[in-house]
Structures are given as structure tokens and as C-alpha cells.
Short mmCIF file of C-alpha atoms and ligand atoms in Angstrom, two decimals:
data_model
loop_
_atom_site.label_atom_id
_atom_site.label_comp_id
_atom_site.label_asym_id
_atom_site.label_seq_id
_atom_site.Cartn_x
_atom_site.Cartn_y
_atom_site.Cartn_z
CA MET A 1052 27.58 -6.74 -65.25
CA HIS A 1053 26.09 -3.22 -65.21
CA ILE A 1054 23.20 -2.12 -62.64
CA LYS A 1055 20.49 -2.00 -65.25
CA ASP A 1056 21.06 -5.48 -66.44
CA VAL A 1057 21.06 -7.09 -62.92
CA ALA A 1058 18.22 -5.34 -62.32
CA THR A 1059 16.54 -6.65 -65.01
CA GLN A 1060 17.67 -10.07 -64.60
CA LEU A 1061 16.47 -9.96 -61.09
CA ASN A 1062 13.00 -8.36 -61.65
CA THR A 1063 13.91 -5.38 -59.38
CA THR A 1064 15.11 -1.69 -59.93
CA ALA A 1065 18.32 0.03 -59.99
CA ARG A 1066 17.10 2.20 -57.48
CA SER A 1067 16.51 -0.60 -55.11
CA ILE A 1068 19.90 -2.15 -55.67
CA ARG A 1069 21.51 1.54 -54.87
CA TYR A 1070 19.46 1.54 -51.70
CA TYR A 1071 20.78 -2.20 -50.58
CA GLU A 1072 24.36 -0.84 -51.44
CA GLN A 1073 23.70 2.45 -49.36
CA LYS A 1074 22.95 0.00 -46.37
CA GLY A 1075 26.00 -1.82 -46.42
CA LEU A 1076 24.27 -5.20 -47.48
CA ILE A 1077 26.41 -5.21 -50.90
CA THR A 1078 29.54 -3.65 -52.09
CA PRO A 1079 29.91 -3.86 -55.99
CA LYS A 1080 33.11 -2.47 -57.49
CA LYS A 1081 33.18 0.94 -58.68
CA GLU A 1082 34.97 2.13 -61.97
CA THR A 1083 37.13 5.22 -61.02
CA GLN A 1084 36.65 6.97 -64.07
CA ASN A 1085 32.74 7.08 -64.13
CA ASP A 1086 31.68 5.68 -60.71
CA TYR A 1087 29.81 2.72 -62.73
CA ARG A 1088 29.16 -0.14 -60.42
CA THR A 1089 30.24 -3.87 -62.06
CA PHE A 1090 28.43 -6.86 -60.44
CA THR A 1091 30.39 -9.90 -60.24
CA ASP A 1092 28.45 -13.29 -60.13
CA THR A 1093 28.87 -13.59 -56.17
CA ASP A 1094 27.36 -9.84 -56.08
CA ILE A 1095 24.65 -11.24 -58.15
CA LEU A 1096 23.76 -14.32 -55.85
CA ARG A 1097 24.47 -12.20 -52.75
CA LEU A 1098 21.88 -9.69 -54.00
CA GLY A 1099 19.23 -12.56 -55.14
CA THR A 1100 19.46 -13.85 -51.20
CA ILE A 1101 18.94 -10.16 -50.35
CA LEU A 1102 15.52 -9.91 -52.44
CA ALA A 1103 14.21 -13.44 -51.65
CA LEU A 1104 14.69 -12.57 -47.75
CA ARG A 1105 13.18 -9.11 -48.51
CA GLU A 1106 9.86 -11.09 -50.11
CA VAL A 1107 9.38 -13.13 -47.30
CA GLY A 1108 9.61 -10.25 -45.11
CA MET A 1109 12.95 -9.53 -43.50
CA SER A 1110 13.90 -6.67 -42.25
CA VAL A 1111 17.06 -5.03 -43.87
CA GLU A 1112 18.49 -5.18 -40.33
CA LYS A 1113 18.20 -8.83 -40.07
CA ILE A 1114 19.38 -9.34 -43.62
CA LYS A 1115 22.61 -7.92 -42.50
CA HIS A 1116 22.93 -10.43 -39.74
CA VAL A 1117 21.87 -13.39 -41.85
CA LEU A 1118 24.88 -12.34 -44.23
CA HIS A 1119 27.57 -11.12 -41.67
CA ASN A 1120 26.79 -13.54 -38.62
CA PRO A 1121 28.99 -16.95 -38.68
CA ASN A 1122 27.46 -18.00 -35.80
CA MET A 1123 23.85 -18.43 -37.58
CA SER A 1124 23.23 -20.25 -40.71
CA MET A 1125 20.77 -18.73 -43.50
CA ASN A 1126 18.48 -21.55 -42.32
CA ASP A 1127 18.30 -20.46 -38.48
CA TYR A 1128 17.32 -17.18 -40.02
CA LEU A 1129 14.66 -18.32 -42.09
CA ASN A 1130 13.26 -20.49 -38.89
CA ILE A 1131 13.21 -17.45 -37.13
CA GLN A 1132 11.20 -15.66 -39.73
CA ARG A 1133 8.93 -18.12 -40.31
CA SER A 1134 7.98 -18.13 -36.51
CA ALA A 1135 7.37 -14.12 -36.84
CA LEU A 1136 5.44 -14.73 -39.67
CA PHE A 1137 3.07 -17.03 -38.07
CA GLU A 1138 2.75 -14.59 -34.75
CA LYS A 1139 1.78 -11.77 -37.11
CA TRP A 1140 -0.86 -14.29 -39.09
CA MET A 1141 -2.21 -15.06 -35.67
CA GLU A 1142 -2.66 -11.51 -34.70
CA MET A 1143 -4.46 -10.64 -38.22
CA LYS A 1144 -6.96 -14.00 -37.72
CA ASP A 1145 -7.67 -12.27 -34.35
CA MET A 1146 -8.28 -9.16 -35.72
CA ILE A 1147 -10.72 -10.20 -38.69
CA ARG A 1148 -12.41 -12.59 -36.45
CA THR A 1149 -12.90 -8.90 -34.14
CA ILE A 1150 -13.82 -7.02 -36.86
CA ASP A 1151 -16.25 -9.90 -38.15
CA LYS A 1152 -18.07 -9.77 -34.75
CA MET A 1153 -18.07 -5.58 -35.10
CA ILE A 1154 -19.73 -5.60 -38.47
CA ALA A 1155 -22.60 -8.16 -37.23
CA GLN A 1156 -23.34 -6.04 -34.40
CA THR A 1157 -23.49 -3.02 -36.75
CA ALA A 1158 -25.37 -4.70 -39.43
CA ASP A 1159 -28.55 -3.30 -38.67
CA GLY A 1160 -27.45 0.57 -39.16
CA HIS A 1161 -27.20 0.77 -35.38
CA TYR A 1162 -24.34 -0.04 -32.96
CA SER A 1163 -23.78 0.09 -29.27
CA ALA A 1164 -20.38 1.73 -28.59
CA SER A 1165 -19.83 0.01 -25.47
CA GLU A 1166 -20.16 -3.48 -27.27
CA ILE A 1167 -17.76 -2.26 -29.93
CA PHE A 1168 -15.44 -0.94 -27.37
CA GLY A 1169 -15.65 -4.43 -25.21
CA LEU A 1170 -14.91 -6.18 -28.83
CA SER A 1171 -11.82 -4.28 -28.96
CA GLN A 1172 -10.58 -4.58 -25.55
CA HIS A 1173 -11.16 -8.31 -25.63
CA LEU A 1174 -9.02 -8.18 -28.95
CA LYS A 1175 -6.45 -6.13 -26.94
CA ASN A 1176 -6.23 -8.71 -24.09
CA LEU A 1177 -5.36 -11.33 -26.62
CA LYS A 1178 -2.73 -9.52 -28.36
CA GLY A 1179 -1.08 -9.23 -24.82
CA LEU A 1180 -1.70 -12.74 -24.31
CA ARG A 1181 0.23 -13.53 -27.82
CA LYS A 1182 3.02 -11.03 -27.17
CA ASN A 1183 3.63 -10.92 -23.42
CA TRP A 1184 4.97 -14.69 -22.64
CA GLU A 1185 8.66 -14.59 -21.92
CA ASP A 1186 11.27 -17.35 -21.05
CA LYS A 1187 11.78 -16.50 -17.43
CA TRP A 1188 13.09 -20.23 -16.79
CA ASN A 1189 16.20 -19.60 -19.58
CA PHE A 1190 15.56 -22.63 -21.56
CA ASP A 1191 18.38 -21.72 -23.95
CA LYS A 1192 20.86 -22.18 -20.59
CA GLN A 1193 19.60 -25.72 -19.67
CA ALA A 1194 19.62 -27.22 -22.93
CA PHE A 1195 23.12 -28.47 -22.71
CA ASP A 1196 22.73 -30.57 -19.87
CA TYR A 1197 18.77 -31.11 -19.49
CA ASP A 1198 18.94 -34.50 -20.73
CA GLN A 1199 21.45 -34.96 -17.37
CA ASN A 1200 19.72 -32.87 -15.12
CA ILE A 1201 16.32 -34.75 -15.64
CA LYS A 1202 17.74 -38.04 -14.22
CA MET A 1203 18.62 -36.30 -11.17
CA ALA A 1204 16.37 -36.23 -8.30
CA GLY A 1205 15.32 -33.35 -6.52
CA TYR A 1206 16.07 -32.92 -3.01
CA ARG A 1207 12.45 -33.42 -1.38
CA PHE A 1208 10.43 -32.96 -4.62
CA ASN A 1209 11.31 -34.87 -8.12
CA VAL A 1210 9.14 -33.43 -10.83
CA HIS A 1211 10.91 -35.78 -13.26
CA GLN A 1212 9.52 -39.19 -11.22
CA ASP A 1213 7.96 -40.96 -13.87
CA TYR A 1214 9.29 -39.27 -16.53
CA GLU A 1215 10.15 -42.11 -18.92
CA LYS A 1216 7.09 -44.15 -17.52
CA ALA A 1217 4.98 -41.28 -18.87
CA LEU A 1218 6.72 -40.77 -22.33
CA SER A 1219 6.52 -44.47 -23.04
CA LYS A 1220 2.65 -44.38 -22.02
CA ALA A 1221 2.01 -41.27 -24.27
CA ALA A 1222 3.72 -42.80 -27.22
CA ASP A 1223 2.06 -46.20 -26.60
CA MET A 1224 -1.78 -44.45 -26.69
CA MET A 1225 -0.81 -42.71 -30.14
CA ASN A 1226 -2.29 -44.32 -33.15
CA LEU A 1227 0.13 -43.60 -35.85
CA GLU A 1228 1.08 -44.97 -39.18
CA ASN A 1229 4.10 -44.64 -41.56
CA ASN A 1230 4.08 -41.35 -43.36
CA ASP A 1231 1.83 -39.74 -40.41
CA MET A 1232 2.69 -36.34 -39.49
CA CYS A 1233 3.53 -35.56 -35.61
CA ALA A 1234 4.30 -32.38 -34.00
CA ASP A 1235 6.06 -32.37 -30.73
CA VAL A 1236 5.48 -28.63 -28.92
CA GLY A 1237 7.84 -27.90 -26.42
CA VAL A 1238 10.37 -30.84 -27.81
CA GLY A 1239 13.15 -29.75 -26.05
CA THR A 1240 15.85 -32.28 -26.65
CA GLY A 1241 13.37 -34.55 -28.74
CA ASN A 1242 12.64 -37.13 -26.05
CA LEU A 1243 9.08 -37.47 -26.62
CA GLY A 1244 9.00 -37.01 -30.38
CA ALA A 1245 11.85 -39.06 -30.99
CA ARG A 1246 9.72 -42.12 -29.92
CA PHE A 1247 7.61 -42.20 -33.38
CA LEU A 1248 10.67 -41.88 -35.70
CA HIS A 1249 10.87 -45.84 -35.78
CA GLN A 1250 7.57 -46.38 -37.18
CA GLY A 1251 8.11 -43.94 -40.18
CA VAL A 1252 5.97 -41.02 -38.46
CA GLY A 1253 7.45 -37.57 -39.61
CA VAL A 1254 7.94 -35.39 -36.55
CA ILE A 1255 8.24 -31.68 -36.37
CA GLY A 1256 9.40 -30.74 -33.14
CA ILE A 1257 8.56 -27.09 -32.20
CA ASP A 1258 10.33 -25.22 -29.32
CA GLN A 1259 10.85 -21.74 -28.60
CA SER A 1260 14.31 -22.08 -27.45
CA GLU A 1261 17.00 -22.13 -30.07
CA GLU A 1262 19.29 -24.10 -28.03
CA MET A 1263 17.12 -26.93 -27.26
CA LEU A 1264 16.21 -27.15 -31.06
CA LYS A 1265 19.75 -27.13 -31.44
CA VAL A 1266 20.72 -30.30 -29.17
CA CYS A 1267 17.47 -31.95 -30.75
CA ARG A 1268 19.16 -31.77 -34.14
CA GLU A 1269 21.73 -33.21 -33.06
CA LYS A 1270 20.50 -35.96 -31.33
CA HIS A 1271 17.77 -36.81 -33.67
CA PRO A 1272 18.68 -35.66 -37.28
CA ASP A 1273 15.44 -36.99 -38.40
CA ILE A 1274 13.28 -34.56 -36.43
CA GLU A 1275 12.32 -31.43 -38.32
CA THR A 1276 13.29 -28.64 -35.98
CA ARG A 1277 10.99 -25.38 -36.02
CA LYS A 1278 11.29 -22.04 -33.76
CA GLY A 1279 7.71 -21.79 -32.27
CA HIS A 1280 5.55 -20.88 -29.68
CA PHE A 1281 2.66 -22.72 -28.35
CA LEU A 1282 0.43 -19.44 -28.94
CA ALA A 1283 1.26 -19.50 -32.63
CA LEU A 1284 2.57 -22.93 -33.81
CA PRO A 1285 4.51 -22.56 -36.83
CA LEU A 1286 2.12 -25.02 -38.95
CA LEU A 1287 -0.84 -24.42 -41.70
CA ASP A 1288 -4.05 -25.49 -40.54
CA GLN A 1289 -4.84 -28.88 -40.51
CA GLN A 1290 -1.00 -29.90 -41.33
CA VAL A 1291 -0.52 -32.78 -38.83
CA ASP A 1292 -2.20 -35.92 -37.35
CA ALA A 1293 -0.98 -35.58 -34.34
CA VAL A 1294 0.07 -33.15 -31.81
CA VAL A 1295 2.11 -34.33 -28.69
CA SER A 1296 3.61 -32.01 -25.88
CA SER A 1297 5.36 -33.19 -22.28
CA TYR A 1298 6.68 -31.13 -19.77
CA ALA A 1299 6.02 -27.88 -21.49
CA LEU A 1300 2.48 -27.04 -21.27
CA HIS A 1301 3.04 -25.93 -17.66
CA HIS A 1302 5.35 -22.88 -18.81
CA ILE A 1303 2.30 -21.06 -20.08
CA SER A 1304 -1.04 -19.81 -17.78
CA ASP A 1305 -4.28 -21.14 -17.71
CA SER A 1306 -5.81 -18.52 -20.21
CA GLU A 1307 -3.06 -19.06 -22.37
CA LYS A 1308 -3.43 -22.68 -22.35
CA ILE A 1309 -6.74 -22.47 -23.98
CA LEU A 1310 -5.39 -20.46 -26.61
CA ALA A 1311 -2.58 -23.14 -27.12
CA LEU A 1312 -5.31 -25.85 -27.61
CA GLU A 1313 -7.33 -24.07 -30.01
CA GLU A 1314 -3.76 -23.60 -31.86
CA MET A 1315 -3.38 -27.79 -31.63
CA SER A 1316 -6.77 -28.21 -32.78
CA ARG A 1317 -6.00 -25.74 -35.67
CA VAL A 1318 -3.11 -27.63 -37.10
CA LEU A 1319 -4.69 -31.12 -36.85
CA THR A 1320 -6.39 -32.89 -39.19
CA ASP A 1321 -10.17 -33.98 -38.96
CA ASP A 1322 -9.50 -37.18 -36.94
CA GLY A 1323 -6.25 -35.95 -35.15
CA GLN A 1324 -4.85 -37.13 -31.86
CA ILE A 1325 -3.58 -34.80 -28.65
CA CYS A 1326 -1.55 -35.83 -26.23
CA ILE A 1327 -0.52 -33.52 -23.27
CA VAL A 1328 1.86 -35.06 -20.46
CA ASP A 1329 2.45 -32.53 -17.92
CA LEU A 1330 2.65 -31.39 -14.22
CA MET A 1331 -0.97 -31.13 -13.51
CA PHE A 1332 -3.66 -31.54 -10.48
CA LEU A 1333 -6.66 -33.26 -11.56
CA ASN A 1334 -9.10 -30.31 -10.42
CA GLU A 1335 -8.70 -27.21 -7.86
CA ALA A 1336 -9.65 -29.60 -4.86
CA HIS A 1337 -6.54 -32.10 -5.80
CA ARG A 1338 -4.56 -29.12 -5.98
CA SER A 1339 -5.47 -27.60 -2.72
CA GLN A 1340 -5.21 -31.11 -1.20
CA VAL A 1341 -1.48 -31.82 -2.26
CA ILE A 1342 -0.53 -28.39 -1.87
CA ASN A 1343 -1.65 -28.39 1.80
CA ARG A 1344 0.12 -31.78 2.47
CA PHE A 1345 3.44 -30.48 1.15
CA GLN A 1346 2.71 -27.28 3.57
CA ALA A 1347 2.01 -29.60 6.11
CA GLU A 1348 4.99 -31.41 5.82
CA GLY A 1349 7.12 -28.28 5.67
CA ASN A 1350 8.25 -29.28 2.29
CA THR A 1351 8.89 -25.80 1.06
CA GLU A 1352 10.93 -26.77 -2.08
CA ALA A 1353 7.81 -28.09 -3.47
CA ILE A 1354 5.56 -25.03 -2.62
CA TYR A 1355 8.22 -23.19 -4.36
CA ALA A 1356 8.38 -25.20 -7.62
CA ILE A 1357 4.85 -25.43 -7.53
CA ASP A 1358 4.77 -21.57 -7.36
CA ASP A 1359 7.13 -21.05 -10.02
CA GLU A 1360 5.19 -22.61 -12.68
CA PHE A 1361 1.56 -22.83 -14.02
CA TYR A 1362 0.48 -26.58 -13.16
CA ALA A 1363 -2.78 -27.11 -15.11
CA ASP A 1364 -6.41 -27.78 -13.90
CA GLN A 1365 -6.76 -31.07 -15.94
CA SER A 1366 -10.58 -30.87 -15.38
CA LYS A 1367 -10.35 -27.29 -17.31
CA LEU A 1368 -8.51 -28.89 -20.35
CA THR A 1369 -10.45 -31.89 -20.58
CA ASP A 1370 -13.50 -29.76 -20.45
CA TRP A 1371 -12.48 -27.63 -23.38
CA LEU A 1372 -11.43 -30.62 -25.06
CA LYS A 1373 -15.21 -32.38 -24.82
CA THR A 1374 -16.88 -28.93 -25.64
CA ASN A 1375 -14.88 -28.92 -28.74
CA ASN A 1376 -15.88 -32.30 -30.17
CA TYR A 1377 -12.87 -34.70 -28.87
CA THR A 1378 -13.18 -38.35 -27.09
CA VAL A 1379 -11.05 -37.92 -24.31
CA LYS A 1380 -8.89 -40.24 -22.23
CA THR A 1381 -6.72 -39.33 -18.59
CA ASN A 1382 -4.08 -40.90 -16.85
CA GLN A 1383 -2.56 -40.21 -13.68
CA PHE A 1384 0.84 -41.17 -13.06
CA ASN A 1385 1.36 -39.41 -9.67
CA ASP A 1386 0.02 -36.33 -7.63
CA ILE A 1387 1.70 -33.70 -10.23
CA LEU A 1388 2.03 -35.74 -13.31
CA SER A 1389 -0.82 -36.68 -15.87
CA MET A 1390 -1.62 -37.38 -19.27
CA ILE A 1391 -4.48 -36.24 -21.47
CA TYR A 1392 -5.21 -37.78 -24.63
CA ALA A 1393 -8.10 -36.61 -27.21
CA VAL A 1394 -9.03 -37.53 -30.20
CA LYS A 1395 -10.95 -35.51 -32.70
CA LYS A 1396 -14.44 -36.81 -33.90
CA PRO A 1397 -14.67 -36.83 -37.01
C1 SAM B 564 10.60 -28.81 -19.63
S1 SAM B 564 10.99 -28.95 -21.05
C2 SAM B 564 10.45 -30.44 -21.91
C3 SAM B 564 11.09 -30.92 -22.83
C4 SAM B 564 10.49 -32.34 -23.61
N1 SAM B 564 9.49 -31.89 -23.99
C5 SAM B 564 10.82 -33.18 -22.44
O1 SAM B 564 9.44 -33.79 -22.18
O2 SAM B 564 11.77 -33.53 -22.14
C6 SAM B 564 9.82 -27.83 -21.59
C7 SAM B 564 10.01 -27.03 -23.22
O3 SAM B 564 9.02 -26.77 -23.49
C8 SAM B 564 9.54 -25.41 -24.24
N2 SAM B 564 8.90 -24.12 -23.73
C9 SAM B 564 8.31 -23.57 -22.73
N3 SAM B 564 7.31 -22.72 -23.38
C10 SAM B 564 6.84 -22.55 -24.30
C11 SAM B 564 6.47 -22.07 -25.42
N4 SAM B 564 5.76 -20.88 -24.71
N5 SAM B 564 6.24 -22.18 -26.30
C12 SAM B 564 7.10 -23.11 -27.30
N6 SAM B 564 7.80 -23.80 -26.27
C13 SAM B 564 7.78 -23.48 -24.78
C14 SAM B 564 11.05 -24.68 -23.59
O4 SAM B 564 11.84 -24.14 -24.30
C15 SAM B 564 11.47 -26.27 -23.22
O5 SAM B 564 12.14 -27.00 -24.03
#
């Protein structure tokens, strides 16, 4: 088929097709006498894929990887693209909310430059918070032997003490039925999410680590895995009946945790449930008391481990949930491990 016919068939222009050829995405045969391009059925299918990926916002460079990298599937790339679009969407939402506030402040024809500037700085901080998180623990590298490692107690400090008990308690607390949808954020290898599958609950496992998602898929093919972040969950508004998360929230800072709760709340249905099992202290006084004890015992292993992560202050999380119309219950398993279970009031 010639270029004009291909363009018509694919609802594009000959110019775009030549551009993708120039960028090395397609290589149609050229007739030697007149340089006319001839497109085979395979060329047309490939071009259709390129156009589809462009339409969902993927860059030409990324598409090149999709088409040439044998180690990653089309599905992997689409997953990454969806995660990037959700991050953009969150950023747009923050910007629109800020503009709304600016419009409200200037509605009477006057405005305070410092207030407008203040709003813009708040927005800048939010953008920073959403973008600056990095995986300093290298979860991709931990994925392969994660399940093995959690069974091995630390020398003088075992963060996984009561792990099984806590996950079972979380699963018992949740009130889910056949066909309900549950998102497990920071799903890792799927140890919590998988506990809902036998009830006919649809589980979406979300994680920033592709390697963790890969192991999760291998162990539990029925969990739908999505690449994504606590601060931009790859879910639409009110898409799930429950959000669960175990041993993951302590990888984001305190202010990020509040944004994460907002995100969980956004994706939950009206009477949705949240269950968080994580390393946390009950409040600041409890944090000091536990840390002082470790110090007195000379337990540097514990002090280092706590310093390296962001153990929550449970009272701040429960305060946020109560203020935002949730009924909250908590359960403490040991000095550093607790559960928060919250139900949205209709
Ligand atoms: C210690 S593992 C816990 C895995 C699993 N939930 C469990 O209970 O065994 C922490 C997981 O949280 C994920 N994680 C950490 N920070 C995250 C973030 N900001 N957004 C999404 N996932 C995150 C990591 O990639 C990792 O898979």
C-alpha cells in the first residue's frame, strides 16, 4: 500500500508517517526507481501501534524502546505510561485547585500580591513533594528474595515480628464481598492482597517497583498489578471499595503520608474502607519512650533502622481520618507495629 492510502486508512497524515520513518520507528520498503514507499500489512500494524501510543501521550523515544526492547513487553510500557499520566493528572488537579483559590481571592477586583505568592509557593511545595520521592532502599533489588528475608529475624531488632499475625488481622477486619475491588498499595510480592482473592474480591496491586510487581504477578496471577505511587494512585476517583497497605507507608515522609491518605480517600467509594498495617508509634511521646529504651539498651541496630525510615505517628493519621469523616479503629501488635482500620461514613 502507498503512503497516502495508509494515511487515510489510519486517519493520519503522510507527513506524520514520514516523520516516524525519519525517527527510525518504521522502515517501509522504497522502490528503487521512484523512491515510493510501499507498506506491508506488518508495517501498517506497527504504524497503528505507534499512533495508538502517541495518542496516549507516549514520547517517540519511549515508543522506540517499546518496539526494540525484548526484555519489556508492550503491557509493561503501557503500565508505566498510565502511571506517568496519573502523576500529570494529580499535578493538573493541584494547579486547578490553586487557580480556584487565586480566583476567589481576586474576585472583588483587588488582590494581595503576598497572598497570591503564598498560594503559588504552596503549590510549588506540593509539586516538589509529589515529584521528589526516590527509592533509596532499592526495592527492585530486594524483590527476588523479599519473601525469604522477612522470615529471618534481625539480630537485635526484628521489624517483621508479628508480620503474619498483623496481615491476618488486617484481612479479618476488612468487610469485603464477592466482586468488590480492593487496592493494595505498596503490594510488594502480594502477601496482603492475596488474602482477599479467595473471597472473589478483585485485587489491584500497586507498587513503584517493577520487580516487586513482577514477583507478585508470578506468585498471584489473579492480582492485577499496576505501577504507581502512594502520591498518585493509578486509579480513577471512587474506583475501589477498599485500600489496604502493609509495611509500605513508612517509606514516605510525614507530609507525604497526609497526601497519601488524601489519595486513598479519593479512590474509595462512599462507604469505603482503609486498612494500614505498618511500622508506627502511637504518638510522639511513645516514639521517645521506645527510642530512649533502645538507646539505654545500646541497641544501635534498632536506632539505625528507625532513623533510616519514616515510622508514622499513628495519632496524626487517625486525626486526619477522623477529621475527614472516617470511623477509626486501631490495633497494636508490638512497640513498633500497629494497624489502623477506617471506614468512610456515608
Ligand atoms: C517492605 S515492602 C512491603 C510489601 C508488602 N506490602 C508486604 O507487606 O510484605 C514495601 C513495598 O512498598 C513499596 N513502596 C515503597 N514506597 C512506595 C511508594 N512511595 N509508592 C508505592 N510503593 C511504594 C516498595 O516498592 C515495596 O514493594
